[in-house]
Amino acid sequence: MAIDVALQFEIEDLYSRYGALLDDGPLREWPDLFAEQCLYLLIPRDNYDRGLPLAIIRCESRAMLTDRIRAAQETIMHEPRYLRHQITNLRVTNVAGAHIEAIAHFSVMEVLPDELPRILAVGRYIDVIQRRSDGALEFSEKRCVYDSVLVPNTIVYPL
Amino acid sequence: MAIDVALQFEIEDLYSRYGALLDDGPLREWPDLFAEQCLYLLIPRDNYDRGLPLAIIRCESRAMLTDRIRAAQETIMHEPRYLRHQITNLRVTNVAGAHIEAIAHFSVMEVLPDELPRILAVGRYIDVIQRRSDGALEFSEKRCVYDSVLVPNTIVYPL
Amino acid sequence: MAIDVALQFEIEDLYSRYGALLDDGPLREWPDLFAEQCLYLLIPRDNYDRGLPLAIIRCESRAMLTDRIRAAQETIMHEPRYLRHQITNLRVTNVAGAHIEAIAHFSVMEVLPDELPRILAVGRYIDVIQRRSDGALEFSEKRCVYDSVLVPNTIVYPL
């Protein structure tokens, strides 16, 4: 497949903004990267590879993502923490008109107060991206497939 | 050196496929990224920096890489594990016709069952890339120079 | 903001050289990536987010960066160690003529003798880049905002 350099850059920029909003905020703008009707799944790799539908987080609209973020922010139960995404190895695997499929590798490091950084999760994003009428790209489907078998109980925010 | 944007993207895509095949498979297709006559070295940084030839893994053809992968897959001695590559900081350091030299930084995270991810290795790839008659890029030389002095005994698969 | 693909690549290359010089040397060439009058700050995220000026390292010229590197190299007090930068999620946030603003995420892994790699720091670079009269890009301001609250006492070299 020939690579469209400009498109690839647009997609890289979408992922960069995705990571920046989750790590540095404003978090309330993060759902704007998704289509109004979308699918967001946080799913362990074992389940994904076996075709099992069970996801740790499942949101089916931008509104649900907004609720999810609000709930995470209002939860006092969890310690304050910083996250840092690194999104690499982007591959555009299919382009059919405004329908784009892409895969990328991610790591999320977590920093708790008075501790050194640790790895929260690594895995891959398996995504469908589409173009809005205003020309911007947005995620219509996002599967965050993390490699751990363990469910980190500290996953409060989306990966 | 002026940067050829389209070439740089092709090379990034080669690295992305390299990581995807190692982490998510099919692993048997990974040797196809190499020239039939090639050099693959897994070498500790101390040795590389001192010009010492000792490598932990040394393969001199695509067929040897295929054997290596098959042996790793058939070994029952090692626990199942997931790997996740992140390849960044790509620099094309020389282009002379179809001969391309490139350097990139890598990290490989390892996830064992019921454990959180940990760092298996970090380091740099020091590579020579060439163009096939069908137009695709392939590695003719790949030196995986890892920064650890320790040899992680869990390195079953290539880095 | 429309993305200038060629400019984005030039900036990515600047970051790749930045990481390569810190990790693989020659370290003495690292200050050449900065303007003669520049600002380099290593600053904890808590301070940055609250607008507090306290930085762990503050250098206000290329000459000060050169001194810093020399001091680090001459210090016998610290164990030898290897570092590995991964710089990702680059976003060009503003371009006004020769004045460029960019943000990127970084991780720095540290490898001590006879130990496996560990995470030294993660965070983001918040940078101002300018073009020299010879056409090359250089950092005029670099803020290395690391996510840890702890000050790793092993930060001998710049991040």
CSV table of C-alpha atoms in Angstrom, one decimal:
chain,number,residue,atom,x,y,z
A,1,MET,CA,0.0,0.0,0.0
A,2,ALA,CA,1.5,3.4,-1.0
A,3,ILE,CA,1.8,5.7,2.0
A,4,ASP,CA,0.1,9.0,1.8
A,5,VAL,CA,2.6,11.1,3.7
A,6,ALA,CA,0.2,14.0,4.5
A,7,LEU,CA,-2.5,11.6,5.8
A,8,GLN,CA,0.0,9.7,7.9
A,9,PHE,CA,1.0,13.0,9.5
A,10,GLU,CA,-2.5,14.0,10.2
A,11,ILE,CA,-3.1,10.6,11.9
A,12,GLU,CA,0.1,10.9,14.0
A,13,ASP,CA,-1.1,14.3,15.1
A,14,LEU,CA,-4.4,12.8,16.2
A,15,TYR,CA,-2.6,10.3,18.3
A,16,SER,CA,-0.3,13.0,19.8
A,17,ARG,CA,-3.3,15.1,20.8
A,18,TYR,CA,-4.9,11.9,22.2
A,19,GLY,CA,-2.0,11.4,24.5
A,20,ALA,CA,-1.6,15.0,25.4
A,21,LEU,CA,-5.2,15.4,26.5
A,22,LEU,CA,-5.1,12.3,28.7
A,23,ASP,CA,-1.7,13.2,30.3
A,24,ASP,CA,-1.8,16.9,30.5
A,25,GLY,CA,-5.4,17.9,29.9
A,26,PRO,CA,-7.8,19.4,29.6
A,27,LEU,CA,-9.3,16.0,30.0
A,28,ARG,CA,-12.8,17.2,29.2
A,29,GLU,CA,-11.7,17.8,25.6
A,30,TRP,CA,-10.5,14.2,25.2
A,31,PRO,CA,-14.0,12.9,24.1
A,32,ASP,CA,-14.0,15.4,21.3
A,33,LEU,CA,-11.5,13.2,19.5
A,34,PHE,CA,-14.2,10.6,19.0
A,35,ALA,CA,-17.3,10.4,16.8
A,36,GLU,CA,-20.6,11.1,18.4
A,37,GLN,CA,-21.5,7.5,17.8
A,38,CYS,CA,-18.3,5.6,18.5
A,39,LEU,CA,-17.0,2.4,20.1
A,40,TYR,CA,-14.3,2.6,22.8
A,41,LEU,CA,-13.1,-0.7,24.2
A,42,LEU,CA,-10.4,-1.4,26.8
A,43,ILE,CA,-9.8,-5.1,26.3
A,44,PRO,CA,-7.1,-7.6,27.6
A,45,ARG,CA,-5.1,-9.1,24.8
A,46,ASP,CA,-6.0,-12.7,25.8
A,47,ASN,CA,-9.7,-11.9,25.2
A,48,TYR,CA,-9.0,-10.0,22.0
A,49,ASP,CA,-6.9,-12.7,20.5
A,50,ARG,CA,-9.5,-15.4,21.3
A,51,GLY,CA,-12.3,-13.3,20.0
A,52,LEU,CA,-13.9,-13.0,23.4
A,53,PRO,CA,-16.1,-9.9,23.7
A,54,LEU,CA,-15.4,-9.1,27.4
A,55,ALA,CA,-14.0,-5.6,27.8
A,56,ILE,CA,-12.9,-3.8,31.0
A,57,ILE,CA,-14.4,-0.6,29.7
A,58,ARG,CA,-17.0,-0.3,26.9
A,59,CYS,CA,-18.4,3.0,25.7
A,60,GLU,CA,-20.6,3.4,22.7
A,61,SER,CA,-20.8,7.1,22.3
A,62,ARG,CA,-18.9,10.3,22.9
A,63,ALA,CA,-21.4,11.1,25.7
A,64,MET,CA,-20.5,7.9,27.5
A,65,LEU,CA,-16.8,8.8,27.2
A,66,THR,CA,-17.6,12.2,28.7
A,67,ASP,CA,-19.4,10.5,31.6
A,68,ARG,CA,-16.5,8.2,32.1
A,69,ILE,CA,-14.1,11.0,32.4
A,70,ARG,CA,-16.3,12.9,34.7
A,71,ALA,CA,-16.7,9.9,37.0
A,72,ALA,CA,-12.9,9.4,37.1
A,73,GLN,CA,-12.3,13.0,38.0
A,74,GLU,CA,-14.9,13.0,40.7
A,75,THR,CA,-13.7,9.7,42.3
A,76,ILE,CA,-11.9,10.6,45.5
A,77,MET,CA,-11.0,7.0,46.1
A,78,HIS,CA,-7.9,6.9,44.0
A,79,GLU,CA,-4.6,8.6,44.8
A,80,PRO,CA,-3.6,11.5,42.6
A,81,ARG,CA,-1.2,10.3,39.8
A,82,TYR,CA,0.3,11.4,36.6
A,83,LEU,CA,0.2,9.4,33.4
A,84,ARG,CA,2.5,9.6,30.4
A,85,HIS,CA,1.6,8.0,27.1
A,86,GLN,CA,4.0,7.1,24.4
A,87,ILE,CA,2.4,6.1,21.1
A,88,THR,CA,4.7,4.7,18.5
A,89,ASN,CA,4.9,2.2,15.5
A,90,LEU,CA,1.9,3.7,13.8
A,91,ARG,CA,0.7,1.8,10.8
A,92,VAL,CA,-2.1,2.9,8.5
A,93,THR,CA,-3.5,-0.5,7.5
A,94,ASN,CA,-6.4,0.5,5.3
A,95,VAL,CA,-7.7,3.6,3.6
A,96,ALA,CA,-11.1,3.4,1.8
A,97,GLY,CA,-12.3,6.9,1.2
A,98,ALA,CA,-13.0,8.6,4.5
A,99,HIS,CA,-12.6,5.3,6.3
A,100,ILE,CA,-9.1,4.7,7.8
A,101,GLU,CA,-7.8,1.8,9.8
A,102,ALA,CA,-4.7,2.2,11.9
A,103,ILE,CA,-2.7,0.3,14.5
A,104,ALA,CA,-0.2,1.8,16.9
A,105,HIS,CA,1.8,0.6,19.9
A,106,PHE,CA,1.4,2.3,23.3
A,107,SER,CA,2.9,2.4,26.7
A,108,VAL,CA,1.5,4.3,29.7
A,109,MET,CA,3.8,5.1,32.5
A,110,GLU,CA,2.2,6.0,35.9
A,111,VAL,CA,3.8,8.3,38.5
A,112,LEU,CA,2.4,8.2,42.0
A,113,PRO,CA,3.5,10.8,44.6
A,114,ASP,CA,6.9,10.0,46.1
A,115,GLU,CA,7.5,7.1,43.8
A,116,LEU,CA,9.5,6.7,40.7
A,117,PRO,CA,7.6,6.0,37.4
A,118,ARG,CA,6.3,2.5,36.7
A,119,ILE,CA,4.7,0.9,33.7
A,120,LEU,CA,0.9,0.9,34.0
A,121,ALA,CA,0.2,-0.8,30.7
A,122,VAL,CA,1.6,-1.6,27.2
A,123,GLY,CA,-0.3,-2.8,24.2
A,124,ARG,CA,-1.7,-1.7,20.9
A,125,TYR,CA,-4.5,0.5,19.6
A,126,ILE,CA,-6.6,-1.1,16.8
A,127,ASP,CA,-8.6,1.8,15.5
A,128,VAL,CA,-11.0,3.1,12.9
A,129,ILE,CA,-10.7,6.8,12.0
A,130,GLN,CA,-13.0,8.9,9.9
A,131,ARG,CA,-13.1,12.4,8.6
A,132,ARG,CA,-15.6,14.9,9.9
A,133,SER,CA,-17.5,17.3,7.7
A,134,ASP,CA,-15.2,20.1,9.0
A,135,GLY,CA,-12.2,18.1,7.7
A,136,ALA,CA,-10.8,17.0,11.1
A,137,LEU,CA,-10.1,13.3,11.9
A,138,GLU,CA,-11.9,11.5,14.7
A,139,PHE,CA,-11.9,8.0,16.1
A,140,SER,CA,-15.1,6.0,15.2
A,141,GLU,CA,-13.7,2.8,16.8
A,142,LYS,CA,-10.9,2.4,19.3
A,143,ARG,CA,-9.8,-0.8,20.8
A,144,CYS,CA,-7.1,-0.4,23.4
A,145,VAL,CA,-5.8,-4.0,23.6
A,146,TYR,CA,-3.4,-4.2,26.6
A,147,ASP,CA,-0.9,-7.0,26.9
A,148,SER,CA,-1.3,-7.7,30.6
A,149,VAL,CA,-3.4,-10.6,31.8
A,150,LEU,CA,-3.7,-8.8,35.1
A,151,VAL,CA,-6.2,-6.1,35.3
A,152,PRO,CA,-4.3,-3.2,36.9
A,153,ASN,CA,-6.8,-2.0,39.5
A,154,THR,CA,-5.4,1.5,39.1
A,155,ILE,CA,-6.8,1.9,35.6
A,156,VAL,CA,-9.2,4.8,36.4
A,157,TYR,CA,-8.7,6.8,33.3
A,158,PRO,CA,-8.9,5.4,29.8
A,159,LEU,CA,-5.7,4.1,28.2
B,1,MET,CA,21.7,15.9,4.8
B,2,ALA,CA,18.3,16.9,3.3
B,3,ILE,CA,15.6,14.6,4.5
B,4,ASP,CA,13.6,12.7,1.8
B,5,VAL,CA,10.2,12.7,3.5
B,6,ALA,CA,8.7,9.8,1.5
B,7,LEU,CA,11.7,7.6,2.1
B,8,GLN,CA,11.7,8.4,5.8
B,9,PHE,CA,8.1,7.3,6.0
B,10,GLU,CA,8.8,4.1,4.1
B,11,ILE,CA,11.6,3.3,6.6
B,12,GLU,CA,9.3,4.1,9.6
B,13,ASP,CA,6.8,1.7,8.1
B,14,LEU,CA,9.4,-1.0,7.8
B,15,TYR,CA,10.2,-0.6,11.5
B,16,SER,CA,6.5,-0.6,12.4
B,17,ARG,CA,6.0,-3.9,10.6
B,18,TYR,CA,9.1,-5.2,12.3
B,19,GLY,CA,7.7,-4.5,15.7
B,20,ALA,CA,4.2,-5.7,14.8
B,21,LEU,CA,5.4,-9.1,13.5
B,22,LEU,CA,7.5,-9.7,16.6
B,23,ASP,CA,4.8,-8.7,19.1
B,24,ASP,CA,1.6,-9.7,17.4
B,25,GLY,CA,2.7,-12.1,14.6
B,26,PRO,CA,2.6,-13.9,12.5
B,27,LEU,CA,6.1,-14.5,13.6
B,28,ARG,CA,6.9,-16.7,10.7
B,29,GLU,CA,6.7,-13.6,8.4
B,30,TRP,CA,9.2,-11.7,10.4
B,31,PRO,CA,12.3,-13.1,8.5
B,32,ASP,CA,10.7,-11.8,5.3
B,33,LEU,CA,11.8,-8.3,6.4
B,34,PHE,CA,15.4,-9.3,5.8
B,35,ALA,CA,17.5,-9.9,2.7
B,36,GLU,CA,18.2,-13.5,1.8
B,37,GLN,CA,21.9,-12.9,2.6
B,38,CYS,CA,21.8,-10.7,5.7
B,39,LEU,CA,23.4,-10.1,9.0
B,40,TYR,CA,21.5,-10.0,12.3
B,41,LEU,CA,23.4,-9.4,15.5
B,42,LEU,CA,22.1,-9.1,19.0
B,43,ILE,CA,25.0,-7.5,20.8
B,44,PRO,CA,25.6,-5.9,24.2
B,45,ARG,CA,26.5,-2.3,24.1
B,46,ASP,CA,29.8,-2.8,25.9
B,47,ASN,CA,31.0,-5.2,23.3
B,48,TYR,CA,29.8,-3.0,20.4
B,49,ASP,CA,31.4,0.2,21.8
B,50,ARG,CA,34.7,-1.6,22.3
B,51,GLY,CA,34.6,-3.2,18.9
B,52,LEU,CA,34.4,-6.7,20.3
B,53,PRO,CA,32.7,-9.1,17.9
B,54,LEU,CA,30.9,-11.3,20.5
B,55,ALA,CA,27.2,-11.3,19.8
B,56,ILE,CA,24.5,-13.1,21.8
B,57,ILE,CA,22.7,-14.0,18.6
B,58,ARG,CA,24.3,-14.1,15.2
B,59,CYS,CA,22.4,-15.0,12.0
B,60,GLU,CA,23.8,-14.7,8.6
B,61,SER,CA,20.8,-15.4,6.3
B,62,ARG,CA,17.1,-15.2,6.2
B,63,ALA,CA,17.0,-19.0,6.6
B,64,MET,CA,18.9,-18.8,9.9
B,65,LEU,CA,16.4,-16.3,11.1
B,66,THR,CA,13.6,-18.6,10.2
B,67,ASP,CA,15.3,-21.4,12.1
B,68,ARG,CA,15.8,-19.2,15.1
B,69,ILE,CA,12.1,-18.3,15.2
B,70,ARG,CA,11.0,-21.9,14.8
B,71,ALA,CA,13.3,-23.0,17.6
B,72,ALA,CA,12.0,-20.3,19.9
B,73,GLN,CA,8.4,-21.3,19.1
B,74,GLU,CA,9.0,-24.9,19.8
B,75,THR,CA,10.9,-24.4,23.0
B,76,ILE,CA,8.6,-25.4,25.8
B,77,MET,CA,11.2,-24.4,28.4
B,78,HIS,CA,10.1,-20.8,28.6
B,79,GLU,CA,6.9,-19.4,30.0
B,80,PRO,CA,4.5,-17.8,27.7
B,81,ARG,CA,5.0,-14.1,27.5
B,82,TYR,CA,4.0,-11.1,25.5
B,83,LEU,CA,6.4,-8.5,24.1
B,84,ARG,CA,5.8,-5.0,23.1
B,85,HIS,CA,8.3,-3.0,21.0
B,86,GLN,CA,8.5,0.8,20.8
B,87,ILE,CA,10.8,2.0,18.1
B,88,THR,CA,11.5,5.7,18.1
B,89,ASN,CA,14.1,8.4,17.3
B,90,LEU,CA,14.6,7.1,13.8
B,91,ARG,CA,17.5,8.8,11.9
B,92,VAL,CA,18.5,8.0,8.4
B,93,THR,CA,22.2,8.5,8.6
B,94,ASN,CA,23.2,7.8,5.0
B,95,VAL,CA,21.6,7.2,1.6
B,96,ALA,CA,23.7,6.1,-1.3
B,97,GLY,CA,21.4,4.9,-4.1
B,98,ALA,CA,19.7,1.8,-2.9
B,99,HIS,CA,21.9,1.5,0.2
B,100,ILE,CA,20.4,3.2,3.3
B,101,GLU,CA,21.8,3.4,6.8
B,102,ALA,CA,19.5,4.1,9.7
B,103,ILE,CA,19.6,4.2,13.5
B,104,ALA,CA,16.6,4.0,15.9
B,105,HIS,CA,16.0,3.6,19.6
B,106,PHE,CA,14.0,0.7,20.9
B,107,SER,CA,12.5,-0.5,24.1
B,108,VAL,CA,11.0,-4.0,24.5
B,109,MET,CA,8.5,-4.5,27.4
B,110,GLU,CA,7.7,-8.0,28.5
B,111,VAL,CA,4.5,-9.2,30.1
B,112,LEU,CA,4.5,-12.5,31.9
B,113,PRO,CA,1.2,-14.1,33.1
B,114,ASP,CA,-0.1,-12.5,36.3
B,115,GLU,CA,2.6,-9.9,36.3
B,116,LEU,CA,2.7,-6.2,35.4
B,117,PRO,CA,4.8,-5.2,32.4
B,118,ARG,CA,8.6,-4.9,32.9
B,119,ILE,CA,11.4,-3.6,30.7
B,120,LEU,CA,13.1,-6.5,28.9
B,121,ALA,CA,15.7,-4.4,27.1
B,122,VAL,CA,16.4,-0.9,25.7
B,123,GLY,CA,19.0,0.1,23.1
B,124,ARG,CA,19.4,1.1,19.5
B,125,TYR,CA,19.2,-0.5,16.1
B,126,ILE,CA,22.1,0.2,13.8
B,127,ASP,CA,20.9,-1.0,10.4
B,128,VAL,CA,21.6,-1.2,6.7
B,129,ILE,CA,18.5,-1.2,4.5
B,130,GLN,CA,18.3,-2.0,0.8
B,131,ARG,CA,15.6,-1.9,-1.8
B,132,ARG,CA,14.4,-5.2,-3.4
B,133,SER,CA,13.8,-5.6,-7.1
B,134,ASP,CA,10.0,-5.4,-6.3
B,135,GLY,CA,10.5,-2.0,-4.7
B,136,ALA,CA,10.1,-3.1,-1.0
B,137,LEU,CA,12.6,-2.2,1.6
B,138,GLU,CA,14.4,-5.0,3.6
B,139,PHE,CA,17.2,-5.1,6.2
B,140,SER,CA,20.5,-6.3,4.9
B,141,GLU,CA,22.3,-5.7,8.2
B,142,LYS,CA,20.7,-5.3,11.6
B,143,ARG,CA,22.6,-4.8,14.8
B,144,CYS,CA,20.4,-4.8,17.9
B,145,VAL,CA,22.7,-3.1,20.4
B,146,TYR,CA,21.1,-3.4,23.8
B,147,ASP,CA,22.2,-1.2,26.7
B,148,SER,CA,22.3,-3.8,29.5
B,149,VAL,CA,25.4,-5.4,30.6
B,150,LEU,CA,23.4,-8.3,32.0
B,151,VAL,CA,22.2,-10.8,29.4
B,152,PRO,CA,18.5,-11.2,30.2
B,153,ASN,CA,18.1,-15.0,30.2
B,154,THR,CA,14.6,-14.5,29.0
B,155,ILE,CA,15.6,-13.3,25.6
B,156,VAL,CA,14.2,-16.1,23.6
B,157,TYR,CA,12.9,-14.1,20.7
B,158,PRO,CA,14.9,-11.6,18.7
B,159,LEU,CA,14.8,-8.0,19.9
C,1,MET,CA,-3.3,24.4,12.0
C,2,ALA,CA,-2.1,22.8,8.7
C,3,ILE,CA,0.9,20.6,9.2
C,4,ASP,CA,4.0,21.4,7.2
C,5,VAL,CA,5.3,17.8,6.6
C,6,ALA,CA,8.8,18.8,5.7
C,7,LEU,CA,9.1,21.1,8.8
C,8,GLN,CA,7.7,18.4,11.1
C,9,PHE,CA,10.3,16.0,9.8
C,10,GLU,CA,13.1,18.4,10.4
C,11,ILE,CA,11.9,18.9,14.0
C,12,GLU,CA,11.7,15.1,14.5
C,13,ASP,CA,15.2,14.8,13.3
C,14,LEU,CA,16.3,17.5,15.7
C,15,TYR,CA,14.8,15.5,18.6
C,16,SER,CA,16.3,12.3,17.3
C,17,ARG,CA,19.8,13.9,17.3
C,18,TYR,CA,19.1,15.3,20.8
C,19,GLY,CA,18.4,11.8,22.1
C,20,ALA,CA,21.3,10.2,20.2
C,21,LEU,CA,23.9,12.7,21.5
C,22,LEU,CA,22.8,12.2,25.1
C,23,ASP,CA,22.6,8.5,24.9
C,24,ASP,CA,25.4,7.5,22.5
C,25,GLY,CA,27.5,10.7,22.3
C,26,PRO,CA,29.6,12.5,21.6
C,27,LEU,CA,28.1,14.3,24.5
C,28,ARG,CA,30.2,17.4,23.9
C,29,GLU,CA,28.3,18.0,20.7
C,30,TRP,CA,24.9,18.1,22.5
C,31,PRO,CA,25.1,21.8,23.4
C,32,ASP,CA,25.4,22.6,19.7
C,33,LEU,CA,21.7,21.8,19.4
C,34,PHE,CA,21.0,25.0,21.4
C,35,ALA,CA,21.1,28.6,20.6
C,36,GLU,CA,24.1,30.6,22.0
C,37,GLN,CA,21.6,32.5,24.2
C,38,CYS,CA,19.1,29.9,25.3
C,39,LEU,CA,17.1,28.7,28.2
C,40,TYR,CA,17.3,25.1,29.5
C,41,LEU,CA,15.1,24.1,32.4
C,42,LEU,CA,14.7,20.8,34.2
C,43,ILE,CA,11.6,21.3,36.2
C,44,PRO,CA,9.2,19.0,38.1
C,45,ARG,CA,5.7,18.9,36.8
C,46,ASP,CA,4.1,20.1,40.0
C,47,ASN,CA,6.2,23.3,39.9
C,48,TYR,CA,5.5,23.8,36.2
C,49,ASP,CA,1.8,23.3,36.6
C,50,ARG,CA,1.6,25.7,39.5
C,51,GLY,CA,3.7,28.3,37.8
C,52,LEU,CA,6.5,28.0,40.3
C,53,PRO,CA,9.9,29.0,38.9
C,54,LEU,CA,12.0,26.5,40.8
C,55,ALA,CA,14.0,24.3,38.4
C,56,ILE,CA,16.4,21.5,39.3
C,57,ILE,CA,18.7,22.5,36.5
C,58,ARG,CA,18.7,26.0,34.9
C,59,CYS,CA,21.1,27.0,32.1
C,60,GLU,CA,20.9,30.3,30.3
C,61,SER,CA,23.4,29.8,27.5
C,62,ARG,CA,25.1,27.2,25.4
C,63,ALA,CA,28.3,27.8,27.4
C,64,MET,CA,26.5,26.9,30.6
C,65,LEU,CA,25.2,23.7,29.0
C,66,THR,CA,28.8,22.9,27.9
C,67,ASP,CA,30.0,23.4,31.5
C,68,ARG,CA,27.2,21.3,32.8
C,69,ILE,CA,28.1,18.4,30.5
C,70,ARG,CA,31.8,18.7,31.4
C,71,ALA,CA,31.1,18.7,35.1
C,72,ALA,CA,28.9,15.6,34.7
C,73,GLN,CA,31.6,13.8,32.8
C,74,GLU,CA,34.3,14.7,35.3
C,75,THR,CA,32.3,13.7,38.3
C,76,ILE,CA,33.7,10.4,39.6
C,77,MET,CA,31.1,10.2,42.3
C,78,HIS,CA,28.4,8.6,40.2
C,79,GLU,CA,28.4,5.0,38.9
C,80,PRO,CA,28.7,4.5,35.2
C,81,ARG,CA,25.3,4.1,33.6
C,82,TYR,CA,23.7,4.1,30.2
C,83,LEU,CA,20.7,6.2,29.3
C,84,ARG,CA,18.1,5.6,26.5
C,85,HIS,CA,15.7,8.4,25.4
C,86,GLN,CA,12.5,7.7,23.6
C,87,ILE,CA,10.9,10.9,22.3
C,88,THR,CA,7.4,10.5,20.9
C,89,ASN,CA,4.0,12.3,20.5
C,90,LEU,CA,5.6,15.3,18.8
C,91,ARG,CA,3.3,18.2,18.2
C,92,VAL,CA,4.2,21.5,16.6
C,93,THR,CA,1.9,23.9,18.4
C,94,ASN,CA,2.9,27.1,16.8
C,95,VAL,CA,4.9,28.4,13.8
C,96,ALA,CA,5.4,32.1,13.4
C,97,GLY,CA,8.1,32.7,10.8
C,98,ALA,CA,11.4,31.3,12.2
C,99,HIS,CA,9.8,30.9,15.7
C,100,ILE,CA,8.5,27.4,16.3
C,101,GLU,CA,6.8,25.9,19.4
C,102,ALA,CA,6.7,22.2,19.9
C,103,ILE,CA,5.8,19.7,22.6
C,104,ALA,CA,6.9,16.1,22.8
C,105,HIS,CA,6.7,13.2,25.3
C,106,PHE,CA,9.8,11.6,26.6
C,107,SER,CA,11.0,8.6,28.6
C,108,VAL,CA,14.5,8.0,29.8
C,109,MET,CA,15.5,4.5,30.8
C,110,GLU,CA,18.6,4.0,32.9
C,111,VAL,CA,20.8,0.9,32.9
C,112,LEU,CA,23.3,0.4,35.7
C,113,PRO,CA,26.0,-2.2,35.6
C,114,ASP,CA,24.6,-5.7,36.4
C,115,GLU,CA,21.0,-4.4,36.6
C,116,LEU,CA,18.1,-4.6,34.2
C,117,PRO,CA,16.8,-1.3,32.8
C,118,ARG,CA,14.6,1.0,34.9
C,119,ILE,CA,12.7,4.1,34.2
C,120,LEU,CA,14.6,7.2,35.3
C,121,ALA,CA,12.0,9.8,34.2
C,122,VAL,CA,9.0,10.4,32.0
C,123,GLY,CA,7.5,13.7,31.0
C,124,ARG,CA,7.3,16.2,28.2
C,125,TYR,CA,9.5,18.7,26.5
C,126,ILE,CA,7.9,22.2,26.0
C,127,ASP,CA,10.2,23.9,23.6
C,128,VAL,CA,10.9,26.9,21.4
C,129,ILE,CA,12.9,26.2,18.3
C,130,GLN,CA,14.4,28.7,15.8
C,131,ARG,CA,16.2,28.5,12.6
C,132,ARG,CA,19.9,29.5,12.4
C,133,SER,CA,21.3,31.6,9.6
C,134,ASP,CA,22.9,28.4,8.2
C,135,GLY,CA,19.4,26.9,7.9
C,136,ALA,CA,19.7,24.4,10.8
C,137,LEU,CA,17.2,24.2,13.6
C,138,GLU,CA,18.2,24.8,17.2
C,139,PHE,CA,16.5,25.0,20.6
C,140,SER,CA,16.2,28.5,22.0
C,141,GLU,CA,14.1,27.4,25.0
C,142,LYS,CA,13.7,23.9,26.4
C,143,ARG,CA,11.7,23.0,29.4
C,144,CYS,CA,12.1,19.4,30.4
C,145,VAL,CA,9.0,18.9,32.6
C,146,TYR,CA,9.3,15.5,34.3
C,147,ASP,CA,6.3,13.9,35.9
C,148,SER,CA,7.9,12.6,39.1
C,149,VAL,CA,7.5,14.5,42.4
C,150,LEU,CA,10.6,12.8,43.6
C,151,VAL,CA,13.9,14.2,42.4
C,152,PRO,CA,15.8,11.2,41.2
C,153,ASN,CA,19.2,11.8,42.8
C,154,THR,CA,20.7,10.0,39.8
C,155,ILE,CA,19.9,12.8,37.4
C,156,VAL,CA,23.5,13.7,36.6
C,157,TYR,CA,23.0,14.3,32.9
C,158,PRO,CA,20.3,16.5,31.3
C,159,LEU,CA,17.1,14.8,30.4
